[in-house]
């Protein structure tokens, strides 16, 4: 087989051959065997160097929906077009910041990011989600549409594994839940991402057909791009799983159901793939940032950009945007967000202060294409060109030969010379596309029009400092009747076409149409007939004036006019093009210069540098060499292109230069530029400067024999460098210096005691080959080392290539066994290990309690209550999923209630009706830090009744131990009662609680019922098997006995209190034996147990996070903390979850 296979990106792959194999369709006995031809391809990806393996697998149908998802182009996102550096936000959150803008401004932005680290999400984090009052997605279906339950599709083993992993991840983050009987059901579809991993999507094709399209519009991309260009400071932000941050309406959750091998699930958050998901997200963004959009930021769905003119304003704008995000619960993806850039990718364009540029990847996709060999490939070519039409003047005219080929579908495909010529012109044009400018508010714009027999074109431009810069190119092929319009009507039609395409520009600016046609008379009067009258009325609402064409002020406009319009024009002066690049590394420095004459002749120079400059100095040397070489060729007008954005912007005065050396180089460049009549300096991507880049690397490598390349040498810098300053360093005496002096030269200290000590100590030392050595027990001689070498040995042995962060004792032994010695080895090893950040963050968790046990003691019944929430449980009748539990600390009495929702108001109602109305107003309530207890309704109600709320330390259930024990008892009882019928748990809840309240407790040896009512409850067993009190029951005697029991209830409770005190004493005695005291005080730095902070801690994840500073104590065992940025952490943290940190 000799025909290559062509992919969607234009890449081609040559098959290895064709093989015929028997394929069985169906199952026996109704199966069919048929010979099928398979194309054999080379292995595309492999994670190892092992040869390809052959294996037999069952064939599977290829779903059309999967094709649509796989080949649907992804929406372009924002990103950098310059070098970036990482900013560690902590908690494994790393984002990036530009390196081109001034350092002081970058530092301000970096500090801003660290202050707002909480709005960045990390992998697997449970996000708060957008406030339901802001956005909640509802799925409306058309009337009469019947639900569709898709049949489960077969998946390969690899895809089933990926689906299972994704489902577990979504369950863990609370994004999905199990569902039993959904009316709508879809299948998951796996899409292979560029990094080789699988992305799980849901095929909502049937559901989307049943949903009407929401009328909420998406913003205009052109308007956004124009509004963003021209700003010096840009920050691109991407929402973390943006759609998943919006919650689904509970009534519509089950419409998103999908089927897997593990079961049926539905989304609790808005999933990807729904018809109106993008509009819903855009509506939310427009609502949240209604004051910022168009002013300091732009947002297209979940892609956002903050724009500013200077550094301080940019920080202020970021703070404002972050505050809005925090207010509504929005979170950003740190990996896909980039801050403080001078240029970047946004919605498929490159935007910067200079203007708007075409995306280099889109241009290269056309430049790298081979000549089409079918109509389908020609259609793909025209589609790629259409995406770049804003940047291509006369695009329709250039593509006319392609359209002619497409029209001849029934004929044999012919790619003639005319098509190839047009193809090469487009490639040449896209190799250096123009930079599109953005119009300023209220300024007039110029419209140049061009017509010929087959197409019309227009160029909208603006004028800045006497130079005209393009804003938008449009072009259109004329249809059959339109080709027969007179020339003046074609020109008028070009204006009308421009108005319809660029209406926002015509509405916001006065337009000056530059033409040689008498259009002012033709369209300025209403006594004309036909099409001209219709167009004149259409154009009358805009501020349009007509000017005669004189001269062209920019090369792009000259090219535009030359390509499409016959007649005279002002010629453009011949321009020489110069490409420069410098490469500097440890292996050497080389410069590359390519000069292209106006006639197209190319001159290549590789210059070897005989000194060691920095990278920026090498770029300046290349620029200077290029200017000197082109000046020697007699050029007067030049265009110099470099891929160093820093150097170009310094020359253009867009960046300030602080370095003294670079200032001298800049002055040298300005001096050389003064010798030319016209100089244009441009920044180009590295991909468009490949020749100069290759030349610089060639010069650095020293290969100077290639004939077409001129090789030169630069012995000295182009400027005079200042003399280096010499600093005299003070040499500190090492510990072994007195011993060395005594053994080598016989010199002793003047102090007699010290001299005697040196004599005695020197018996263990000797000098071997100019090295001081000490006698060892496990090693004949140990080499003595000083402070610097000792620190290097400790660091390398502990955390170097062969180190594994051993403990101090092992570390010291290993260094001595290697043959090294210094007197403070053990102490230095202990200090190094104690201060090693990795050792501290990955230290083992000590489960010993840090403080002695202090049980909570209630002085009287109903004085102290502990409250907690159990759940979620399997959904039961009435949507019940949770249990609120209250336990009284003196009697151990339990009150419970099953709830469907656990809001703060629901908990307040439970407190009011089940505790206050039945047992009176409590003195203290102990709870955890859940939002239900910290919410305003609960806190206000308790404050109104004078009830004190004590919050337990985070992730420290012992602070509310009785409630935790009660929860465990209720759970164990329910498990044994329901016998597999999980949704029936509310029916057995009262039975479990009744059993608890009527059972004597170990601490009091009395049941809670007896301590509350003064007697033991009559239980069902006494009815089945009567006891004395049920057999001899008498109403009169019962009343008298109850009176006696009530009078003696105080004695009963005092006995219980004494027993409880003795029980707590014994428990405290056992507990206190395990205590490993930890003493902290304000100002100490500590680490916090990562699991206690709610973070997922995997096998290789740090067990601790931080560091944090202790602000104040919250009792004897709990502390309030703040992070390194001074932000106070919510709630208090128990000493058992903290560990001393050594900076």
JSON list of N, CA and C in Angstrom, two decimals, residues 801-831:
[
{"chain": "A", "resi": 801, "resn": "UNK", "atom": "N", "xyz": [21.81, 12.69, 45.87]},
{"chain": "A", "resi": 801, "resn": "UNK", "atom": "CA", "xyz": [21.41, 11.61, 44.95]},
{"chain": "A", "resi": 801, "resn": "UNK", "atom": "C", "xyz": [21.31, 10.28, 45.66]},
{"chain": "A", "resi": 802, "resn": "UNK", "atom": "N", "xyz": [22.26, 10.01, 46.56]},
{"chain": "A", "resi": 802, "resn": "UNK", "atom": "CA", "xyz": [22.27, 8.73, 47.28]},
{"chain": "A", "resi": 802, "resn": "UNK", "atom": "C", "xyz": [21.67, 8.85, 48.67]},
{"chain": "A", "resi": 803, "resn": "UNK", "atom": "N", "xyz": [21.10, 9.99, 49.01]},
{"chain": "A", "resi": 803, "resn": "UNK", "atom": "CA", "xyz": [20.50, 10.18, 50.32]},
{"chain": "A", "resi": 803, "resn": "UNK", "atom": "C", "xyz": [19.02, 9.84, 50.32]},
{"chain": "A", "resi": 804, "resn": "UNK", "atom": "N", "xyz": [18.53, 9.45, 51.47]},
{"chain": "A", "resi": 804, "resn": "UNK", "atom": "CA", "xyz": [17.11, 9.12, 51.60]},
{"chain": "A", "resi": 804, "resn": "UNK", "atom": "C", "xyz": [16.54, 9.72, 52.87]},
{"chain": "A", "resi": 805, "resn": "UNK", "atom": "N", "xyz": [17.06, 10.87, 53.28]},
{"chain": "A", "resi": 805, "resn": "UNK", "atom": "CA", "xyz": [16.56, 11.60, 54.45]},
{"chain": "A", "resi": 805, "resn": "UNK", "atom": "C", "xyz": [16.55, 10.71, 55.69]},
{"chain": "A", "resi": 806, "resn": "UNK", "atom": "N", "xyz": [17.73, 10.12, 56.01]},
{"chain": "A", "resi": 806, "resn": "UNK", "atom": "CA", "xyz": [17.83, 9.28, 57.20]},
{"chain": "A", "resi": 806, "resn": "UNK", "atom": "C", "xyz": [17.78, 10.14, 58.46]},
{"chain": "A", "resi": 807, "resn": "UNK", "atom": "N", "xyz": [17.60, 9.44, 59.61]},
{"chain": "A", "resi": 807, "resn": "UNK", "atom": "CA", "xyz": [17.61, 10.11, 60.89]},
{"chain": "A", "resi": 807, "resn": "UNK", "atom": "C", "xyz": [19.02, 10.55, 61.27]},
{"chain": "A", "resi": 808, "resn": "UNK", "atom": "N", "xyz": [19.14, 11.37, 62.31]},
{"chain": "A", "resi": 808, "resn": "UNK", "atom": "CA", "xyz": [20.46, 11.93, 62.66]},
{"chain": "A", "resi": 808, "resn": "UNK", "atom": "C", "xyz": [21.48, 10.87, 63.05]},
{"chain": "A", "resi": 809, "resn": "UNK", "atom": "N", "xyz": [21.05, 9.85, 63.76]},
{"chain": "A", "resi": 809, "resn": "UNK", "atom": "CA", "xyz": [22.01, 8.82, 64.19]},
{"chain": "A", "resi": 809, "resn": "UNK", "atom": "C", "xyz": [22.56, 8.06, 62.99]},
{"chain": "A", "resi": 810, "resn": "UNK", "atom": "N", "xyz": [21.65, 7.64, 62.09]},
{"chain": "A", "resi": 810, "resn": "UNK", "atom": "CA", "xyz": [22.08, 6.92, 60.89]},
{"chain": "A", "resi": 810, "resn": "UNK", "atom": "C", "xyz": [22.93, 7.82, 60.01]},
{"chain": "A", "resi": 811, "resn": "UNK", "atom": "N", "xyz": [22.55, 9.09, 59.92]},
{"chain": "A", "resi": 811, "resn": "UNK", "atom": "CA", "xyz": [23.30, 10.04, 59.09]},
{"chain": "A", "resi": 811, "resn": "UNK", "atom": "C", "xyz": [24.73, 10.19, 59.60]},
{"chain": "A", "resi": 812, "resn": "UNK", "atom": "N", "xyz": [24.89, 10.34, 60.91]},
{"chain": "A", "resi": 812, "resn": "UNK", "atom": "CA", "xyz": [26.23, 10.49, 61.47]},
{"chain": "A", "resi": 812, "resn": "UNK", "atom": "C", "xyz": [27.08, 9.24, 61.25]},
{"chain": "A", "resi": 813, "resn": "UNK", "atom": "N", "xyz": [26.47, 8.06, 61.48]},
{"chain": "A", "resi": 813, "resn": "UNK", "atom": "CA", "xyz": [27.22, 6.82, 61.27]},
{"chain": "A", "resi": 813, "resn": "UNK", "atom": "C", "xyz": [27.66, 6.68, 59.82]},
{"chain": "A", "resi": 814, "resn": "UNK", "atom": "N", "xyz": [26.78, 7.04, 58.90]},
{"chain": "A", "resi": 814, "resn": "UNK", "atom": "CA", "xyz": [27.11, 6.86, 57.48]},
{"chain": "A", "resi": 814, "resn": "UNK", "atom": "C", "xyz": [28.27, 7.76, 57.07]},
{"chain": "A", "resi": 815, "resn": "UNK", "atom": "N", "xyz": [28.30, 9.00, 57.58]},
{"chain": "A", "resi": 815, "resn": "UNK", "atom": "CA", "xyz": [29.38, 9.91, 57.24]},
{"chain": "A", "resi": 815, "resn": "UNK", "atom": "C", "xyz": [30.70, 9.41, 57.81]},
{"chain": "A", "resi": 816, "resn": "UNK", "atom": "N", "xyz": [30.69, 8.90, 59.03]},
{"chain": "A", "resi": 816, "resn": "UNK", "atom": "CA", "xyz": [31.92, 8.38, 59.62]},
{"chain": "A", "resi": 816, "resn": "UNK", "atom": "C", "xyz": [32.40, 7.13, 58.90]},
{"chain": "A", "resi": 817, "resn": "UNK", "atom": "N", "xyz": [31.48, 6.28, 58.48]},
{"chain": "A", "resi": 817, "resn": "UNK", "atom": "CA", "xyz": [31.88, 5.08, 57.74]},
{"chain": "A", "resi": 817, "resn": "UNK", "atom": "C", "xyz": [32.46, 5.44, 56.38]},
{"chain": "A", "resi": 818, "resn": "UNK", "atom": "N", "xyz": [32.10, 6.60, 55.86]},
{"chain": "A", "resi": 818, "resn": "UNK", "atom": "CA", "xyz": [32.67, 7.06, 54.60]},
{"chain": "A", "resi": 818, "resn": "UNK", "atom": "C", "xyz": [34.06, 7.65, 54.81]},
{"chain": "A", "resi": 819, "resn": "UNK", "atom": "N", "xyz": [34.46, 7.86, 56.09]},
{"chain": "A", "resi": 819, "resn": "UNK", "atom": "CA", "xyz": [35.83, 8.29, 56.37]},
{"chain": "A", "resi": 819, "resn": "UNK", "atom": "C", "xyz": [35.97, 9.76, 56.65]},
{"chain": "A", "resi": 820, "resn": "UNK", "atom": "N", "xyz": [34.92, 10.42, 57.23]},
{"chain": "A", "resi": 820, "resn": "UNK", "atom": "CA", "xyz": [35.01, 11.85, 57.53]},
{"chain": "A", "resi": 820, "resn": "UNK", "atom": "C", "xyz": [34.76, 12.08, 59.02]},
{"chain": "A", "resi": 821, "resn": "UNK", "atom": "N", "xyz": [35.33, 13.19, 59.53]},
{"chain": "A", "resi": 821, "resn": "UNK", "atom": "CA", "xyz": [35.17, 13.47, 60.96]},
{"chain": "A", "resi": 821, "resn": "UNK", "atom": "C", "xyz": [35.24, 14.97, 61.20]},
{"chain": "A", "resi": 822, "resn": "UNK", "atom": "N", "xyz": [34.40, 15.43, 62.12]},
{"chain": "A", "resi": 822, "resn": "UNK", "atom": "CA", "xyz": [34.56, 16.72, 62.78]},
{"chain": "A", "resi": 822, "resn": "UNK", "atom": "C", "xyz": [33.88, 16.61, 64.14]},
{"chain": "A", "resi": 823, "resn": "UNK", "atom": "N", "xyz": [34.29, 17.39, 65.12]},
{"chain": "A", "resi": 823, "resn": "UNK", "atom": "CA", "xyz": [33.88, 17.14, 66.51]},
{"chain": "A", "resi": 823, "resn": "UNK", "atom": "C", "xyz": [32.40, 17.33, 66.79]},
{"chain": "A", "resi": 824, "resn": "UNK", "atom": "N", "xyz": [31.68, 18.09, 65.98]},
{"chain": "A", "resi": 824, "resn": "UNK", "atom": "CA", "xyz": [30.25, 18.35, 66.25]},
{"chain": "A", "resi": 824, "resn": "UNK", "atom": "C", "xyz": [29.37, 17.59, 65.27]},
{"chain": "A", "resi": 825, "resn": "UNK", "atom": "N", "xyz": [29.86, 16.45, 64.79]},
{"chain": "A", "resi": 825, "resn": "UNK", "atom": "CA", "xyz": [29.13, 15.70, 63.77]},
{"chain": "A", "resi": 825, "resn": "UNK", "atom": "C", "xyz": [27.72, 15.32, 64.24]},
{"chain": "A", "resi": 826, "resn": "UNK", "atom": "N", "xyz": [27.60, 14.73, 65.45]},
{"chain": "A", "resi": 826, "resn": "UNK", "atom": "CA", "xyz": [26.29, 14.28, 65.92]},
{"chain": "A", "resi": 826, "resn": "UNK", "atom": "C", "xyz": [25.33, 15.46, 66.10]},
{"chain": "A", "resi": 827, "resn": "UNK", "atom": "N", "xyz": [25.82, 16.52, 66.71]},
{"chain": "A", "resi": 827, "resn": "UNK", "atom": "CA", "xyz": [24.97, 17.70, 66.94]},
{"chain": "A", "resi": 827, "resn": "UNK", "atom": "C", "xyz": [24.54, 18.33, 65.62]},
{"chain": "A", "resi": 828, "resn": "UNK", "atom": "N", "xyz": [25.48, 18.45, 64.67]},
{"chain": "A", "resi": 828, "resn": "UNK", "atom": "CA", "xyz": [25.14, 19.03, 63.37]},
{"chain": "A", "resi": 828, "resn": "UNK", "atom": "C", "xyz": [24.15, 18.16, 62.62]},
{"chain": "A", "resi": 829, "resn": "UNK", "atom": "N", "xyz": [24.28, 16.84, 62.72]},
{"chain": "A", "resi": 829, "resn": "UNK", "atom": "CA", "xyz": [23.34, 15.94, 62.05]},
{"chain": "A", "resi": 829, "resn": "UNK", "atom": "C", "xyz": [21.94, 16.09, 62.65]},
{"chain": "A", "resi": 830, "resn": "UNK", "atom": "N", "xyz": [21.88, 16.17, 63.98]},
{"chain": "A", "resi": 830, "resn": "UNK", "atom": "CA", "xyz": [20.57, 16.36, 64.61]},
{"chain": "A", "resi": 830, "resn": "UNK", "atom": "C", "xyz": [19.94, 17.68, 64.20]},
{"chain": "A", "resi": 831, "resn": "UNK", "atom": "N", "xyz": [20.75, 18.73, 64.14]},
{"chain": "A", "resi": 831, "resn": "UNK", "atom": "CA", "xyz": [20.22, 20.04, 63.76]},
{"chain": "A", "resi": 831, "resn": "UNK", "atom": "C", "xyz": [19.76, 20.05, 62.31]}
]
